[in-house]
Every structure is written in C-alpha cells, then in structure tokens.
mmCIF file with all atom_site columns, C-alpha atoms in Angstrom:
data_model
loop_
_atom_site.group_PDB
_atom_site.id
_atom_site.type_symbol
_atom_site.label_atom_id
_atom_site.label_alt_id
_atom_site.label_comp_id
_atom_site.label_asym_id
_atom_site.label_entity_id
_atom_site.label_seq_id
_atom_site.pdbx_PDB_ins_code
_atom_site.Cartn_x
_atom_site.Cartn_y
_atom_site.Cartn_z
_atom_site.occupancy
_atom_site.B_iso_or_equiv
_atom_site.pdbx_formal_charge
_atom_site.auth_seq_id
_atom_site.auth_comp_id
_atom_site.auth_asym_id
_atom_site.auth_atom_id
_atom_site.pdbx_PDB_model_num
ATOM 1   C CA . MET A 1 1   ? 5.887  25.464  0.706   1.00 91.00 ? 1   MET A CA 1
ATOM 2   C CA . TYR A 1 2   ? 7.275  22.231  2.511   1.00 98.00 ? 2   TYR A CA 1
ATOM 3   C CA . VAL A 1 3   ? 9.333  22.337  5.794   1.00 98.00 ? 3   VAL A CA 1
ATOM 4   C CA . LEU A 1 4   ? 12.247 19.901  5.839   1.00 98.00 ? 4   LEU A CA 1
ATOM 5   C CA . HIS A 1 5   ? 13.609 19.107  9.397   1.00 98.00 ? 5   HIS A CA 1
ATOM 6   C CA . TYR A 1 6   ? 16.856 18.241  8.711   1.00 98.00 ? 6   TYR A CA 1
ATOM 7   C CA . ALA A 1 7   ? 20.712 17.465  10.183  1.00 98.00 ? 7   ALA A CA 1
ATOM 8   C CA . PRO A 1 8   ? 23.530 17.972  7.622   1.00 98.00 ? 8   PRO A CA 1
ATOM 9   C CA . ASP A 1 9   ? 24.322 14.645  5.930   1.00 98.00 ? 9   ASP A CA 1
ATOM 10  C CA . ASN A 1 10  ? 21.805 12.568  7.601   1.00 98.00 ? 10  ASN A CA 1
ATOM 11  C CA . ALA A 1 11  ? 18.702 10.973  6.005   1.00 98.00 ? 11  ALA A CA 1
ATOM 12  C CA . SER A 1 12  ? 17.220 14.057  5.407   1.00 98.00 ? 12  SER A CA 1
ATOM 13  C CA . LEU A 1 13  ? 19.681 14.638  2.681   1.00 98.00 ? 13  LEU A CA 1
ATOM 14  C CA . ILE A 1 14  ? 17.852 12.081  0.485   1.00 98.00 ? 14  ILE A CA 1
ATOM 15  C CA . VAL A 1 15  ? 14.737 13.993  0.999   1.00 98.00 ? 15  VAL A CA 1
ATOM 16  C CA . ARG A 1 16  ? 16.486 17.380  0.007   1.00 98.00 ? 16  ARG A CA 1
ATOM 17  C CA . LEU A 1 17  ? 17.776 15.915  -2.963  1.00 98.00 ? 17  LEU A CA 1
ATOM 18  C CA . ALA A 1 18  ? 14.391 14.711  -4.300  1.00 98.00 ? 18  ALA A CA 1
ATOM 19  C CA . LEU A 1 19  ? 12.862 18.262  -3.398  1.00 98.00 ? 19  LEU A CA 1
ATOM 20  C CA . GLU A 1 20  ? 15.756 19.823  -5.391  1.00 98.00 ? 20  GLU A CA 1
ATOM 21  C CA . ASP A 1 21  ? 15.293 17.441  -8.465  1.00 98.00 ? 21  ASP A CA 1
ATOM 22  C CA . MET A 1 22  ? 11.511 18.145  -8.414  1.00 98.00 ? 22  MET A CA 1
ATOM 23  C CA . ARG A 1 23  ? 12.397 21.820  -8.018  1.00 98.00 ? 23  ARG A CA 1
ATOM 24  C CA . LEU A 1 24  ? 9.600  22.079  -5.097  1.00 98.00 ? 24  LEU A CA 1
ATOM 25  C CA . PRO A 1 25  ? 9.597  25.131  -2.907  1.00 98.00 ? 25  PRO A CA 1
ATOM 26  C CA . TYR A 1 26  ? 10.860 24.283  0.619   1.00 98.00 ? 26  TYR A CA 1
ATOM 27  C CA . ARG A 1 27  ? 12.629 25.656  3.685   1.00 98.00 ? 27  ARG A CA 1
ATOM 28  C CA . THR A 1 28  ? 14.644 23.697  6.195   1.00 98.00 ? 28  THR A CA 1
ATOM 29  C CA . VAL A 1 29  ? 14.819 23.808  9.886   1.00 98.00 ? 29  VAL A CA 1
ATOM 30  C CA . LEU A 1 30  ? 17.949 22.627  11.535  1.00 98.00 ? 30  LEU A CA 1
ATOM 31  C CA . VAL A 1 31  ? 17.612 19.654  14.012  1.00 97.00 ? 31  VAL A CA 1
ATOM 32  C CA . ASP A 1 32  ? 20.677 20.035  16.141  1.00 96.00 ? 32  ASP A CA 1
ATOM 33  C CA . ARG A 1 33  ? 22.067 16.512  16.879  1.00 94.00 ? 33  ARG A CA 1
ATOM 34  C CA . ALA A 1 34  ? 24.841 18.028  19.088  1.00 92.00 ? 34  ALA A CA 1
ATOM 35  C CA . ARG A 1 35  ? 22.151 19.050  21.463  1.00 94.00 ? 35  ARG A CA 1
ATOM 36  C CA . ARG A 1 36  ? 20.033 16.056  20.959  1.00 95.00 ? 36  ARG A CA 1
ATOM 37  C CA . GLU A 1 37  ? 17.001 18.216  19.556  1.00 95.00 ? 37  GLU A CA 1
ATOM 38  C CA . GLN A 1 38  ? 15.456 15.122  17.871  1.00 96.00 ? 38  GLN A CA 1
ATOM 39  C CA . ASP A 1 39  ? 14.651 13.963  21.364  1.00 96.00 ? 39  ASP A CA 1
ATOM 40  C CA . GLY A 1 40  ? 12.995 17.183  22.345  1.00 97.00 ? 40  GLY A CA 1
ATOM 41  C CA . ALA A 1 41  ? 9.103  17.635  22.581  1.00 97.00 ? 41  ALA A CA 1
ATOM 42  C CA . ALA A 1 42  ? 8.793  20.010  19.784  1.00 95.00 ? 42  ALA A CA 1
ATOM 43  C CA . TYR A 1 43  ? 10.455 17.508  17.209  1.00 97.00 ? 43  TYR A CA 1
ATOM 44  C CA . ARG A 1 44  ? 8.706  14.339  18.866  1.00 97.00 ? 44  ARG A CA 1
ATOM 45  C CA . ARG A 1 45  ? 5.365  16.368  17.958  1.00 97.00 ? 45  ARG A CA 1
ATOM 46  C CA . LEU A 1 46  ? 6.550  16.075  14.283  1.00 97.00 ? 46  LEU A CA 1
ATOM 47  C CA . ASN A 1 47  ? 7.980  12.665  14.406  1.00 97.00 ? 47  ASN A CA 1
ATOM 48  C CA . PRO A 1 48  ? 7.250  10.672  17.693  1.00 97.00 ? 48  PRO A CA 1
ATOM 49  C CA . ALA A 1 49  ? 10.276 8.034   16.835  1.00 96.00 ? 49  ALA A CA 1
ATOM 50  C CA . GLY A 1 50  ? 12.620 10.961  17.142  1.00 97.00 ? 50  GLY A CA 1
ATOM 51  C CA . LEU A 1 51  ? 14.419 10.284  13.969  1.00 96.00 ? 51  LEU A CA 1
ATOM 52  C CA . ILE A 1 52  ? 15.512 12.698  11.201  1.00 97.00 ? 52  ILE A CA 1
ATOM 53  C CA . PRO A 1 53  ? 13.845 13.691  8.827   1.00 98.00 ? 53  PRO A CA 1
ATOM 54  C CA . ALA A 1 54  ? 10.467 15.147  9.365   1.00 98.00 ? 54  ALA A CA 1
ATOM 55  C CA . LEU A 1 55  ? 8.726  16.952  6.453   1.00 98.00 ? 55  LEU A CA 1
ATOM 56  C CA . GLU A 1 56  ? 5.945  19.207  7.082   1.00 98.00 ? 56  GLU A CA 1
ATOM 57  C CA . THR A 1 57  ? 3.360  19.020  4.278   1.00 98.00 ? 57  THR A CA 1
ATOM 58  C CA . PRO A 1 58  ? -0.540 20.191  3.561   1.00 95.00 ? 58  PRO A CA 1
ATOM 59  C CA . ALA A 1 59  ? -1.230 16.484  4.724   1.00 93.00 ? 59  ALA A CA 1
ATOM 60  C CA . GLY A 1 60  ? 0.520  16.840  7.978   1.00 97.00 ? 60  GLY A CA 1
ATOM 61  C CA . PRO A 1 61  ? 4.073  15.764  9.205   1.00 98.00 ? 61  PRO A CA 1
ATOM 62  C CA . LEU A 1 62  ? 5.654  12.936  7.432   1.00 98.00 ? 62  LEU A CA 1
ATOM 63  C CA . SER A 1 63  ? 8.255  10.849  8.662   1.00 98.00 ? 63  SER A CA 1
ATOM 64  C CA . GLU A 1 64  ? 10.313 7.691   7.574   1.00 98.00 ? 64  GLU A CA 1
ATOM 65  C CA . THR A 1 65  ? 12.687 8.226   4.457   1.00 98.00 ? 65  THR A CA 1
ATOM 66  C CA . GLY A 1 66  ? 11.098 5.906   2.310   1.00 98.00 ? 66  GLY A CA 1
ATOM 67  C CA . ALA A 1 67  ? 7.453  7.045   2.968   1.00 98.00 ? 67  ALA A CA 1
ATOM 68  C CA . ILE A 1 68  ? 8.428  10.684  2.383   1.00 98.00 ? 68  ILE A CA 1
ATOM 69  C CA . LEU A 1 69  ? 10.114 9.873   -1.099  1.00 98.00 ? 69  LEU A CA 1
ATOM 70  C CA . LEU A 1 70  ? 7.183  7.665   -2.207  1.00 98.00 ? 70  LEU A CA 1
ATOM 71  C CA . TRP A 1 71  ? 4.470  10.264  -0.981  1.00 98.00 ? 71  TRP A CA 1
ATOM 72  C CA . LEU A 1 72  ? 6.474  13.143  -2.785  1.00 98.00 ? 72  LEU A CA 1
ATOM 73  C CA . ALA A 1 73  ? 6.659  11.219  -6.076  1.00 98.00 ? 73  ALA A CA 1
ATOM 74  C CA . GLU A 1 74  ? 2.916  10.426  -6.166  1.00 98.00 ? 74  GLU A CA 1
ATOM 75  C CA . GLU A 1 75  ? 2.026  14.034  -5.117  1.00 98.00 ? 75  GLU A CA 1
ATOM 76  C CA . HIS A 1 76  ? 3.988  15.545  -7.894  1.00 98.00 ? 76  HIS A CA 1
ATOM 77  C CA . GLY A 1 77  ? 3.901  12.590  -10.475 1.00 98.00 ? 77  GLY A CA 1
ATOM 78  C CA . ALA A 1 78  ? 7.720  12.755  -10.614 1.00 98.00 ? 78  ALA A CA 1
ATOM 79  C CA . LEU A 1 79  ? 10.855 10.589  -10.068 1.00 98.00 ? 79  LEU A CA 1
ATOM 80  C CA . ALA A 1 80  ? 9.042  7.476   -9.912  1.00 98.00 ? 80  ALA A CA 1
ATOM 81  C CA . PRO A 1 81  ? 6.743  5.143   -12.286 1.00 98.00 ? 81  PRO A CA 1
ATOM 82  C CA . ALA A 1 82  ? 3.435  6.104   -12.249 1.00 97.00 ? 82  ALA A CA 1
ATOM 83  C CA . PRO A 1 83  ? 0.854  4.158   -10.135 1.00 96.00 ? 83  PRO A CA 1
ATOM 84  C CA . GLY A 1 84  ? -0.604 1.301   -12.518 1.00 96.00 ? 84  GLY A CA 1
ATOM 85  C CA . SER A 1 85  ? 2.253  1.469   -14.924 1.00 97.00 ? 85  SER A CA 1
ATOM 86  C CA . PRO A 1 86  ? 4.189  -1.791  -15.843 1.00 97.00 ? 86  PRO A CA 1
ATOM 87  C CA . GLU A 1 87  ? 7.339  -0.813  -13.821 1.00 97.00 ? 87  GLU A CA 1
ATOM 88  C CA . ARG A 1 88  ? 5.720  0.251   -10.681 1.00 98.00 ? 88  ARG A CA 1
ATOM 89  C CA . GLY A 1 89  ? 5.833  -3.069  -8.816  1.00 98.00 ? 89  GLY A CA 1
ATOM 90  C CA . GLN A 1 90  ? 9.560  -3.669  -9.339  1.00 98.00 ? 90  GLN A CA 1
ATOM 91  C CA . PHE A 1 91  ? 10.217 -0.069  -8.453  1.00 98.00 ? 91  PHE A CA 1
ATOM 92  C CA . LEU A 1 92  ? 8.234  -0.630  -5.191  1.00 98.00 ? 92  LEU A CA 1
ATOM 93  C CA . ARG A 1 93  ? 9.987  -3.862  -4.685  1.00 98.00 ? 93  ARG A CA 1
ATOM 94  C CA . TRP A 1 94  ? 13.553 -2.129  -4.638  1.00 98.00 ? 94  TRP A CA 1
ATOM 95  C CA . LEU A 1 95  ? 12.286 1.044   -2.914  1.00 98.00 ? 95  LEU A CA 1
ATOM 96  C CA . PHE A 1 96  ? 11.320 -0.989  0.050   1.00 98.00 ? 96  PHE A CA 1
ATOM 97  C CA . PHE A 1 97  ? 14.293 -3.136  -0.058  1.00 98.00 ? 97  PHE A CA 1
ATOM 98  C CA . THR A 1 98  ? 16.720 -0.230  0.048   1.00 98.00 ? 98  THR A CA 1
ATOM 99  C CA . ALA A 1 99  ? 14.579 1.408   2.875   1.00 98.00 ? 99  ALA A CA 1
ATOM 100 C CA . ASN A 1 100 ? 13.859 -1.601  4.946   1.00 98.00 ? 100 ASN A CA 1
ATOM 101 C CA . THR A 1 101 ? 16.944 -4.027  4.294   1.00 98.00 ? 101 THR A CA 1
ATOM 102 C CA . LEU A 1 102 ? 19.751 -2.154  2.819   1.00 98.00 ? 102 LEU A CA 1
ATOM 103 C CA . HIS A 1 103 ? 19.486 0.934   5.008   1.00 98.00 ? 103 HIS A CA 1
ATOM 104 C CA . ALA A 1 104 ? 18.484 -0.771  8.082   1.00 98.00 ? 104 ALA A CA 1
ATOM 105 C CA . ASP A 1 105 ? 21.646 -2.977  7.975   1.00 98.00 ? 105 ASP A CA 1
ATOM 106 C CA . ILE A 1 106 ? 23.736 0.257   7.340   1.00 98.00 ? 106 ILE A CA 1
ATOM 107 C CA . ARG A 1 107 ? 22.348 1.537   10.555  1.00 97.00 ? 107 ARG A CA 1
ATOM 108 C CA . LEU A 1 108 ? 23.447 -1.727  12.509  1.00 97.00 ? 108 LEU A CA 1
ATOM 109 C CA . PHE A 1 109 ? 26.821 -1.695  10.669  1.00 97.00 ? 109 PHE A CA 1
ATOM 110 C CA . PHE A 1 110 ? 27.502 2.153   11.861  1.00 96.00 ? 110 PHE A CA 1
ATOM 111 C CA . TYR A 1 111 ? 26.336 1.646   15.345  1.00 95.00 ? 111 TYR A CA 1
ATOM 112 C CA . PRO A 1 112 ? 27.071 -2.152  16.237  1.00 96.00 ? 112 PRO A CA 1
ATOM 113 C CA . ASP A 1 113 ? 27.796 -1.196  19.982  1.00 94.00 ? 113 ASP A CA 1
ATOM 114 C CA . ARG A 1 114 ? 24.101 -0.162  20.266  1.00 93.00 ? 114 ARG A CA 1
ATOM 115 C CA . HIS A 1 115 ? 22.558 -3.091  18.537  1.00 95.00 ? 115 HIS A CA 1
ATOM 116 C CA . ALA A 1 116 ? 24.955 -6.117  18.976  1.00 94.00 ? 116 ALA A CA 1
ATOM 117 C CA . GLY A 1 117 ? 23.380 -6.902  22.302  1.00 93.00 ? 117 GLY A CA 1
ATOM 118 C CA . THR A 1 118 ? 24.835 -7.143  25.854  1.00 92.00 ? 118 THR A CA 1
ATOM 119 C CA . GLY A 1 119 ? 27.892 -9.355  25.981  1.00 92.00 ? 119 GLY A CA 1
ATOM 120 C CA . ALA A 1 120 ? 28.068 -9.847  22.237  1.00 94.00 ? 120 ALA A CA 1
ATOM 121 C CA . ASP A 1 121 ? 31.149 -9.671  20.149  1.00 97.00 ? 121 ASP A CA 1
ATOM 122 C CA . VAL A 1 122 ? 30.735 -6.140  18.650  1.00 95.00 ? 122 VAL A CA 1
ATOM 123 C CA . GLY A 1 123 ? 33.680 -6.726  15.973  1.00 95.00 ? 123 GLY A CA 1
ATOM 124 C CA . ALA A 1 124 ? 32.094 -9.955  14.969  1.00 97.00 ? 124 ALA A CA 1
ATOM 125 C CA . PHE A 1 125 ? 28.639 -8.287  14.671  1.00 97.00 ? 125 PHE A CA 1
ATOM 126 C CA . ALA A 1 126 ? 29.973 -5.561  12.585  1.00 96.00 ? 126 ALA A CA 1
ATOM 127 C CA . ASP A 1 127 ? 31.795 -8.180  10.305  1.00 97.00 ? 127 ASP A CA 1
ATOM 128 C CA . THR A 1 128 ? 28.617 -10.117 9.687   1.00 97.00 ? 128 THR A CA 1
ATOM 129 C CA . THR A 1 129 ? 26.866 -7.040  8.771   1.00 98.00 ? 129 THR A CA 1
ATOM 130 C CA . GLN A 1 130 ? 29.346 -5.729  6.669   1.00 98.00 ? 130 GLN A CA 1
ATOM 131 C CA . ALA A 1 131 ? 28.994 -8.982  4.673   1.00 98.00 ? 131 ALA A CA 1
ATOM 132 C CA . ARG A 1 132 ? 25.404 -8.707  4.473   1.00 98.00 ? 132 ARG A CA 1
ATOM 133 C CA . ILE A 1 133 ? 25.686 -5.238  3.028   1.00 98.00 ? 133 ILE A CA 1
ATOM 134 C CA . LEU A 1 134 ? 28.060 -6.462  0.309   1.00 98.00 ? 134 LEU A CA 1
ATOM 135 C CA . ARG A 1 135 ? 25.620 -8.951  -0.742  1.00 98.00 ? 135 ARG A CA 1
ATOM 136 C CA . HIS A 1 136 ? 22.804 -6.311  -0.707  1.00 98.00 ? 136 HIS A CA 1
ATOM 137 C CA . LEU A 1 137 ? 25.156 -4.096  -2.871  1.00 98.00 ? 137 LEU A CA 1
ATOM 138 C CA . GLY A 1 138 ? 25.634 -7.209  -5.321  1.00 98.00 ? 138 GLY A CA 1
ATOM 139 C CA . LEU A 1 139 ? 21.980 -7.221  -5.908  1.00 98.00 ? 139 LEU A CA 1
ATOM 140 C CA . MET A 1 140 ? 21.759 -3.439  -6.325  1.00 98.00 ? 140 MET A CA 1
ATOM 141 C CA . GLU A 1 141 ? 24.676 -3.828  -8.740  1.00 98.00 ? 141 GLU A CA 1
ATOM 142 C CA . ASP A 1 142 ? 22.942 -6.438  -10.951 1.00 98.00 ? 142 ASP A CA 1
ATOM 143 C CA . LEU A 1 143 ? 19.826 -4.329  -10.989 1.00 98.00 ? 143 LEU A CA 1
ATOM 144 C CA . ALA A 1 144 ? 21.559 -1.215  -12.012 1.00 98.00 ? 144 ALA A CA 1
ATOM 145 C CA . ALA A 1 145 ? 23.470 -2.927  -14.671 1.00 98.00 ? 145 ALA A CA 1
ATOM 146 C CA . GLY A 1 146 ? 20.014 -3.580  -16.328 1.00 97.00 ? 146 GLY A CA 1
ATOM 147 C CA . ARG A 1 147 ? 19.613 0.003   -16.226 1.00 97.00 ? 147 ARG A CA 1
ATOM 148 C CA . PRO A 1 148 ? 15.842 0.146   -15.575 1.00 98.00 ? 148 PRO A CA 1
ATOM 149 C CA . ASP A 1 149 ? 14.281 3.742   -15.992 1.00 96.00 ? 149 ASP A CA 1
ATOM 150 C CA . TRP A 1 150 ? 14.103 4.098   -12.123 1.00 97.00 ? 150 TRP A CA 1
ATOM 151 C CA . LEU A 1 151 ? 17.704 3.186   -11.536 1.00 98.00 ? 151 LEU A CA 1
ATOM 152 C CA . SER A 1 152 ? 19.579 4.708   -14.283 1.00 97.00 ? 152 SER A CA 1
ATOM 153 C CA . PRO A 1 153 ? 22.363 7.163   -14.881 1.00 97.00 ? 153 PRO A CA 1
ATOM 154 C CA . ASP A 1 154 ? 20.313 8.888   -17.585 1.00 95.00 ? 154 ASP A CA 1
ATOM 155 C CA . ALA A 1 155 ? 17.671 10.132  -15.237 1.00 95.00 ? 155 ALA A CA 1
ATOM 156 C CA . PRO A 1 156 ? 17.090 10.075  -11.462 1.00 98.00 ? 156 PRO A CA 1
ATOM 157 C CA . SER A 1 157 ? 14.121 8.679   -9.341  1.00 98.00 ? 157 SER A CA 1
ATOM 158 C CA . VAL A 1 158 ? 13.746 8.532   -5.600  1.00 98.00 ? 158 VAL A CA 1
ATOM 159 C CA . LEU A 1 159 ? 15.144 5.295   -5.488  1.00 98.00 ? 159 LEU A CA 1
ATOM 160 C CA . SER A 1 160 ? 18.362 6.282   -7.329  1.00 98.00 ? 160 SER A CA 1
ATOM 161 C CA . TRP A 1 161 ? 18.936 9.394   -5.113  1.00 98.00 ? 161 TRP A CA 1
ATOM 162 C CA . TYR A 1 162 ? 18.316 6.982   -2.138  1.00 98.00 ? 162 TYR A CA 1
ATOM 163 C CA . VAL A 1 163 ? 20.975 4.501   -3.382  1.00 98.00 ? 163 VAL A CA 1
ATOM 164 C CA . VAL A 1 164 ? 23.745 6.941   -4.146  1.00 98.00 ? 164 VAL A CA 1
ATOM 165 C CA . THR A 1 165 ? 23.231 8.641   -0.642  1.00 98.00 ? 165 THR A CA 1
ATOM 166 C CA . LEU A 1 166 ? 23.803 5.511   1.015   1.00 98.00 ? 166 LEU A CA 1
ATOM 167 C CA . ILE A 1 167 ? 26.774 4.790   -1.303  1.00 98.00 ? 167 ILE A CA 1
ATOM 168 C CA . ARG A 1 168 ? 28.293 8.004   0.035   1.00 98.00 ? 168 ARG A CA 1
ATOM 169 C CA . TRP A 1 169 ? 27.934 7.014   3.733   1.00 98.00 ? 169 TRP A CA 1
ATOM 170 C CA . LEU A 1 170 ? 29.294 3.578   3.397   1.00 97.00 ? 170 LEU A CA 1
ATOM 171 C CA . ALA A 1 171 ? 32.418 5.155   1.853   1.00 96.00 ? 171 ALA A CA 1
ATOM 172 C CA . LEU A 1 172 ? 32.798 7.397   4.993   1.00 96.00 ? 172 LEU A CA 1
ATOM 173 C CA . TYR A 1 173 ? 31.593 5.158   8.001   1.00 96.00 ? 173 TYR A CA 1
ATOM 174 C CA . PRO A 1 174 ? 31.966 3.591   10.341  1.00 95.00 ? 174 PRO A CA 1
ATOM 175 C CA . THR A 1 175 ? 35.038 5.921   11.109  1.00 91.00 ? 175 THR A CA 1
ATOM 176 C CA . GLY A 1 176 ? 37.034 2.999   12.242  1.00 90.00 ? 176 GLY A CA 1
ATOM 177 C CA . ARG A 1 177 ? 36.379 1.173   8.925   1.00 92.00 ? 177 ARG A CA 1
ATOM 178 C CA . ALA A 1 178 ? 36.462 4.252   6.680   1.00 90.00 ? 178 ALA A CA 1
ATOM 179 C CA . GLY A 1 179 ? 37.480 3.175   2.918   1.00 91.00 ? 179 GLY A CA 1
ATOM 180 C CA . TRP A 1 180 ? 36.424 -0.216  3.308   1.00 95.00 ? 180 TRP A CA 1
ATOM 181 C CA . LEU A 1 181 ? 34.017 -0.019  0.465   1.00 95.00 ? 181 LEU A CA 1
ATOM 182 C CA . ASP A 1 182 ? 35.640 -0.068  -3.010  1.00 93.00 ? 182 ASP A CA 1
ATOM 183 C CA . LEU A 1 183 ? 32.992 1.507   -5.280  1.00 95.00 ? 183 LEU A CA 1
ATOM 184 C CA . THR A 1 184 ? 34.976 0.482   -8.540  1.00 94.00 ? 184 THR A CA 1
ATOM 185 C CA . ALA A 1 185 ? 33.951 -3.241  -7.576  1.00 96.00 ? 185 ALA A CA 1
ATOM 186 C CA . PHE A 1 186 ? 30.430 -2.124  -8.542  1.00 98.00 ? 186 PHE A CA 1
ATOM 187 C CA . PRO A 1 187 ? 30.792 -0.351  -11.816 1.00 98.00 ? 187 PRO A CA 1
ATOM 188 C CA . ALA A 1 188 ? 27.193 0.014   -12.407 1.00 98.00 ? 188 ALA A CA 1
ATOM 189 C CA . LEU A 1 189 ? 26.672 1.750   -9.230  1.00 98.00 ? 189 LEU A CA 1
ATOM 190 C CA . HIS A 1 190 ? 29.773 3.847   -9.637  1.00 98.00 ? 190 HIS A CA 1
ATOM 191 C CA . THR A 1 191 ? 28.332 5.028   -13.017 1.00 98.00 ? 191 THR A CA 1
ATOM 192 C CA . LEU A 1 192 ? 25.093 5.904   -11.341 1.00 98.00 ? 192 LEU A CA 1
ATOM 193 C CA . ALA A 1 193 ? 26.680 7.663   -8.457  1.00 98.00 ? 193 ALA A CA 1
ATOM 194 C CA . ALA A 1 194 ? 28.788 9.720   -10.932 1.00 98.00 ? 194 ALA A CA 1
ATOM 195 C CA . ALA A 1 195 ? 26.139 10.641  -13.137 1.00 98.00 ? 195 ALA A CA 1
ATOM 196 C CA . HIS A 1 196 ? 24.036 11.705  -10.006 1.00 98.00 ? 196 HIS A CA 1
ATOM 197 C CA . GLU A 1 197 ? 26.603 13.986  -8.312  1.00 97.00 ? 197 GLU A CA 1
ATOM 198 C CA . GLY A 1 198 ? 26.897 16.114  -11.643 1.00 96.00 ? 198 GLY A CA 1
ATOM 199 C CA . ARG A 1 199 ? 23.198 17.165  -11.456 1.00 98.00 ? 199 ARG A CA 1
ATOM 200 C CA . PRO A 1 200 ? 22.094 20.418  -10.237 1.00 98.00 ? 200 PRO A CA 1
ATOM 201 C CA . ALA A 1 201 ? 20.130 18.918  -7.265  1.00 98.00 ? 201 ALA A CA 1
ATOM 202 C CA . ALA A 1 202 ? 23.390 17.455  -5.914  1.00 98.00 ? 202 ALA A CA 1
ATOM 203 C CA . ARG A 1 203 ? 25.343 20.338  -6.305  1.00 98.00 ? 203 ARG A CA 1
ATOM 204 C CA . LYS A 1 204 ? 22.651 22.606  -4.474  1.00 98.00 ? 204 LYS A CA 1
ATOM 205 C CA . ALA A 1 205 ? 22.511 20.007  -1.759  1.00 98.00 ? 205 ALA A CA 1
ATOM 206 C CA . ALA A 1 206 ? 26.326 19.766  -1.542  1.00 98.00 ? 206 ALA A CA 1
ATOM 207 C CA . LEU A 1 207 ? 26.503 23.710  -1.142  1.00 98.00 ? 207 LEU A CA 1
ATOM 208 C CA . ALA A 1 208 ? 23.638 23.795  1.557   1.00 98.00 ? 208 ALA A CA 1
ATOM 209 C CA . GLU A 1 209 ? 25.335 21.076  3.679   1.00 98.00 ? 209 GLU A CA 1
ATOM 210 C CA . GLY A 1 210 ? 29.002 21.521  3.264   1.00 98.00 ? 210 GLY A CA 1
ATOM 211 C CA . LEU A 1 211 ? 29.498 17.931  1.312   1.00 98.00 ? 211 LEU A CA 1
ATOM 212 C CA . GLY A 1 212 ? 32.309 18.981  -1.171  1.00 96.00 ? 212 GLY A CA 1
ATOM 213 C CA . ASP A 1 213 ? 32.256 18.376  -4.876  1.00 94.00 ? 213 ASP A CA 1
ATOM 214 C CA . THR A 1 214 ? 32.268 14.588  -5.541  1.00 97.00 ? 214 THR A CA 1
ATOM 215 C CA . ILE A 1 215 ? 29.726 13.775  -2.888  1.00 98.00 ? 215 ILE A CA 1
ATOM 216 C CA . PHE A 1 216 ? 29.050 10.255  -3.953  1.00 98.00 ? 216 PHE A CA 1
ATOM 217 C CA . THR A 1 217 ? 32.088 8.891   -5.732  1.00 97.00 ? 217 THR A CA 1
ATOM 218 C CA . ASN A 1 218 ? 34.863 10.274  -3.559  1.00 96.00 ? 218 ASN A CA 1
ATOM 219 C CA . PRO A 1 219 ? 33.067 11.743  -0.555  1.00 97.00 ? 219 PRO A CA 1
ATOM 220 C CA . SER A 1 220 ? 34.486 13.702  2.106   1.00 96.00 ? 220 SER A CA 1
ATOM 221 C CA . TYR A 1 221 ? 33.159 14.395  5.798   1.00 97.00 ? 221 TYR A CA 1
ATOM 222 C CA . ALA A 1 222 ? 30.551 17.131  5.782   1.00 97.00 ? 222 ALA A CA 1
ATOM 223 C CA . ARG A 1 223 ? 31.539 20.504  6.798   1.00 97.00 ? 223 ARG A CA 1
ATOM 224 C CA . PRO A 1 224 ? 28.137 22.136  7.511   1.00 97.00 ? 224 PRO A CA 1
ATOM 225 C CA . PRO A 1 225 ? 27.527 25.850  7.709   1.00 96.00 ? 225 PRO A CA 1
ATOM 226 C CA . GLU A 1 226 ? 25.188 24.974  10.523  1.00 96.00 ? 226 GLU A CA 1
ATOM 227 C CA . GLY A 1 227 ? 24.474 21.947  12.805  1.00 94.00 ? 227 GLY A CA 1
ATOM 228 C CA . SER A 1 228 ? 26.335 18.628  13.061  1.00 90.00 ? 228 SER A CA 1
ATOM 229 C CA . ALA A 1 229 ? 26.262 15.529  10.901  1.00 90.00 ? 229 ALA A CA 1
ATOM 230 C CA . THR A 1 230 ? 26.863 13.373  13.874  1.00 87.00 ? 230 THR A CA 1
#
C-alpha cells in the first residue's frame, strides 16, 4: 500500500486523483501546514526539500509531483502513453512543461512577495507573471483542442489530472485576485475540466478533502475534515 503524505488542496491532490483513478490501494498521512510540519525533521527525511507531497513506495519515498505521476504511470501501465509508443514524446514534453513551467509560474503568481525580490514592485511582478500564465494556458488550450489521447475529456491521464487541478487553483488564488481567470475563454480546457470533475476519482478526492462538487469548473475553497489548505 502506498502512503501519501498530503495537505488538503495542495499538490498532493494531483497524486491522490491519479491513485484514485488507477484504483490503487493507499493511505494518507496529514502534513499539517498550520503547524509547518513540512519543515520538521520527520517529513524532511521523506522529502528533504520540505515540499508537499511525498509518496512512500516500495522503491522508497518519492517527491516532486511530476516525478511521482510519471513513476506511477510507468509502474502500473496506466494514465500515460507507454514507453516506446508514438505518443510518448509529446506526452512527456507537455507533462514537463506543466510541471516545470506552468506550475512553477503559478507558484510565483500566488506568492509574489516571496519571489519578486527585495525592493521590487510586487504588483508589477504579479501582473507580469499573470500574463505569462495566460500565455501558457493558451498553449494548453490549443493542445487540448486537438484532443490527443492523453489530454482528452474522453479519458484521463496523469497530465490531464495535473492540468485541471492547476485550473482549479487559478480560479481561487491569489485571494486578492480571485475570479480573475475566466475558464470559459478556454473552451477546450473547460470541457476537459467538466469531464474530469464528474469522474469517480474526482468525487472521492473532493469528499476526502472537502472540495465541494464542481471542483474544477466552479471551485470553492476547501473545507477539509482535517488539516489546512494554506
């Protein structure tokens, strides 16, 4: 059984969705952000970077969301094109884009005061980052409009779960700009999000983390039964 070290509505949600969709046995261990447990020695032994999530596996503890997703997909032969298949290269290209470019810029956008630099105009930094995220979403919209098998409303992949979860957060954060993203301006991504939130994996994750019903297309702030999303 896998052990997912998680915080509600954090990046661990993406891994939970993949685990649920693959129907893999796992249990969760709360990392209480309100108590900064991610900075404690016990958690740092699992993930020295102190970031959430960490996944305990027979191969040892794994961290980094994209790496966990790719490892699970390869280990279980699910939710991704198989190694050696014609679609594999493009799938990897966009999985790494999502993890290293889109998600990275989202972190900058949500916490501009931490990243803008001493003496910088935090508002201008956030504006620039927001514009960059919109360009990233435009690329993802064009990709989703082509409905490749690994980014399609017809069947999920680890990449599609990743993308729709990022869309969820962009509708909610940063709190000072909540509602800035109009998902209907990206119809292919909206269709993707709507299809995924109706899947059993999404419903189970929503119940476990207190996310409500329309967790991707019209999200609300988490009301988790344990822990804190922030």
